[in-house]
Coordinates of C-alpha atoms in Angstrom, one line a residue:
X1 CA -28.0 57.4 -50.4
X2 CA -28.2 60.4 -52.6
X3 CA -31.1 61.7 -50.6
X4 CA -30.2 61.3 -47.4
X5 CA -26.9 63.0 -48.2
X6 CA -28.6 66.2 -49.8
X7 CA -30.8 66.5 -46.8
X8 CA -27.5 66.7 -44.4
X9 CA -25.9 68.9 -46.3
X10 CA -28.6 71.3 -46.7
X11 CA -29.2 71.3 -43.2
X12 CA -32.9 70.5 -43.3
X13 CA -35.2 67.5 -43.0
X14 CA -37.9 67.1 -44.9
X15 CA -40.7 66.3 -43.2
X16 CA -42.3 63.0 -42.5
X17 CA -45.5 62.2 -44.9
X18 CA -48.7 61.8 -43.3
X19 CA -50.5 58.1 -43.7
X20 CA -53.5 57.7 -42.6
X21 CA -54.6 53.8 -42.5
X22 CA -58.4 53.8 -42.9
X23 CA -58.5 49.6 -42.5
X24 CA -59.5 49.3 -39.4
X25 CA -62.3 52.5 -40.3
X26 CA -63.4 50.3 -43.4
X27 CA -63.7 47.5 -40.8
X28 CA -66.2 49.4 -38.4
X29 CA -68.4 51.0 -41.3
X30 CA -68.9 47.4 -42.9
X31 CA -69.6 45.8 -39.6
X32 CA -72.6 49.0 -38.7
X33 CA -74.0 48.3 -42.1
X34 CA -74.2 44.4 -41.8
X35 CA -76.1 44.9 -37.8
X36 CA -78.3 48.2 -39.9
X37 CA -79.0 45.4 -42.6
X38 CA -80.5 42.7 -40.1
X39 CA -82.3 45.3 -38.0
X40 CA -83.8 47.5 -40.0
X41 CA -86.8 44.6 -41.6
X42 CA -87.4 44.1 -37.6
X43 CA -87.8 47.3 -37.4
X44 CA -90.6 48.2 -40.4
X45 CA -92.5 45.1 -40.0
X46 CA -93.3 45.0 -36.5
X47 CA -94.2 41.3 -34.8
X48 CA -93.5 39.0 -37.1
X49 CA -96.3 36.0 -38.3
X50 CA -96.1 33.8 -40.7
X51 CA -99.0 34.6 -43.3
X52 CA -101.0 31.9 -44.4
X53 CA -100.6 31.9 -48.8
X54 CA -103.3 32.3 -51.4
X55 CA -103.0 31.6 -55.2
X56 CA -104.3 34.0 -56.8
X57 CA -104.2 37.4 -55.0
X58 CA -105.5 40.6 -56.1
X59 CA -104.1 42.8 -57.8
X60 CA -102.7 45.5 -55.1
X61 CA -105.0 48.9 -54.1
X62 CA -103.7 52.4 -54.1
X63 CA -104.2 54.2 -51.2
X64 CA -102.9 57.8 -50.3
X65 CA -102.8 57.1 -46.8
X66 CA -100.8 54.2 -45.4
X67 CA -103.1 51.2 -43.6
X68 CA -104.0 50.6 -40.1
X69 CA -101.8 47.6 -39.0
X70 CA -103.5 44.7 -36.8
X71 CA -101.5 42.1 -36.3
X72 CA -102.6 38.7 -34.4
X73 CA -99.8 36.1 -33.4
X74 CA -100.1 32.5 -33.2
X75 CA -100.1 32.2 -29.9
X76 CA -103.5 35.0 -29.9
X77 CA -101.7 38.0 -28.8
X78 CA -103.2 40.8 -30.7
X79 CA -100.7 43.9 -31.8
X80 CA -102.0 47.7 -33.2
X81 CA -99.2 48.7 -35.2
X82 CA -95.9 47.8 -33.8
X83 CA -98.0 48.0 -29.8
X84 CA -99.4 45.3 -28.2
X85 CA -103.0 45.3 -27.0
X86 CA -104.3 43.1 -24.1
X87 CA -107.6 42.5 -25.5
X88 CA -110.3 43.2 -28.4
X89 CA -112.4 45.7 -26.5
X90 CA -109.1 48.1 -26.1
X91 CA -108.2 47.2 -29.5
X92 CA -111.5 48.6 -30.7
X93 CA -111.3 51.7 -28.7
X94 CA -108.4 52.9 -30.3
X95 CA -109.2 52.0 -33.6
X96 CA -112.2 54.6 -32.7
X97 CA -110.3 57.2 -32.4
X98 CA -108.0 56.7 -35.2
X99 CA -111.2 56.5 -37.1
X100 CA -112.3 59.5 -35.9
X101 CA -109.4 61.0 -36.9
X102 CA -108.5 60.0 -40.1
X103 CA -111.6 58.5 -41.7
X104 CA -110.0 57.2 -45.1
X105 CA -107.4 55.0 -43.9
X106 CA -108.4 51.2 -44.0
X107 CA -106.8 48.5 -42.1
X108 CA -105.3 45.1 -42.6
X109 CA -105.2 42.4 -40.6
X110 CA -101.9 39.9 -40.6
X111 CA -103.4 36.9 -38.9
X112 CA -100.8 34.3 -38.8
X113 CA -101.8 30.8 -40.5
X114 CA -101.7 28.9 -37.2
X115 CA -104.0 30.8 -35.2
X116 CA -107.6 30.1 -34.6
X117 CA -109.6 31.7 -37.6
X118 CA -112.2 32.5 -35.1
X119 CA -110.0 34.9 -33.7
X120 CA -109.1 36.4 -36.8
X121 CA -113.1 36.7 -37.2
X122 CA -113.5 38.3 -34.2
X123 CA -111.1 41.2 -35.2
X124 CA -112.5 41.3 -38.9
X125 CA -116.1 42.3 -37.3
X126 CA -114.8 44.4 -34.9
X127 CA -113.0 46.6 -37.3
X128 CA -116.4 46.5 -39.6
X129 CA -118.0 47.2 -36.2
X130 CA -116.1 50.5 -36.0
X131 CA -116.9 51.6 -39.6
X132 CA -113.8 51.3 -41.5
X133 CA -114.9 50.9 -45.2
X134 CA -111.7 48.9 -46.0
X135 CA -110.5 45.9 -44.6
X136 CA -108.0 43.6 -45.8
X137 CA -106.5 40.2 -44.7
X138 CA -102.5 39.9 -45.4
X139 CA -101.7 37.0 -47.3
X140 CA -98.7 35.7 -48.8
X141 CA -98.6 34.0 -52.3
X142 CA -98.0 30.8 -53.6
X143 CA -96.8 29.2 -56.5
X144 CA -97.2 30.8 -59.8
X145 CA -101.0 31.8 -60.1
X146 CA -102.0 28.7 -61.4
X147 CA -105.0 26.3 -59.7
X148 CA -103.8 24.3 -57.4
X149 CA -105.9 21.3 -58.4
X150 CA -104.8 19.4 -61.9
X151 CA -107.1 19.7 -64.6
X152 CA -108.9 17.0 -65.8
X153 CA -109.3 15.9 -69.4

């Protein structure tokens, strides 16, 4: 009551603090980073296969310029990069010219595990085909690096 009275008697109202609830801003940001968080891997990785697994891998090249992307999906469609391709023979024409442009880059090949591994085949000679001095298959690993068959004693 003391305040309120002061303020009367002085003539003058103080005036109101500003809030500023920043809730319902905390409540956006959160939800653009969760959708960022699910879209972004879909973004990098282009189509997505599911590798077939090796037990020992090697141990991983250096490169200084980033691989050359071929991607073949189980059900045989073939991708450069992120971009589909309708068939081998255009795939092989623009690997041409990304050869001819940038000669040191090599390529890898995701094949996924339940496609035909004649059709991975085909791709692997087509790239050698072109000229490109590396070329890797994509695999992902499994177990711990040991054999996968028991030893016997």
């Amino acid at each position: 009551m003391g305040v309120r009275a002061e303020s009367s008697r002085s003539g003058r109202q103080q005036p109101p603090e500003p809030e500023i609830n920043v809730t319902p801003l905390v409540d956006v940001v959160l939800v653009l980073l969760i959708i960022f968080m699910v879209i972004a891997p879909q973004m990098e990785h282009g189509e997505r296969v599911e590798l077939p697994a090796v037990f020992q891998p090697d141990p991983r090249s250096k490169s200084k310029l980033d691989p050359i992307y071929v991607t073949i999906t189980g059900a045989g469609a073939v991708f450069l990069e992120k971009e589909a391709v309708p068939d081998l023979g255009s795939l092989g024409e623009r690997l041409r010219a990304i050869r001819a442009a940038e000669p040191e880059r090599r390529v890898v090949i995701k094949g996924d595990s339940s496609v035909r591994y004649g059709r991975v085949r085909e791709a692997f000679a087509l790239c050698q085909e072109v000229g490109f001095a590396g070329i890797s298959l994509q695999v992902s690993q499994r177990g711990g690096g040991a054999s996968a068959e028991p030893e016997e004693g």
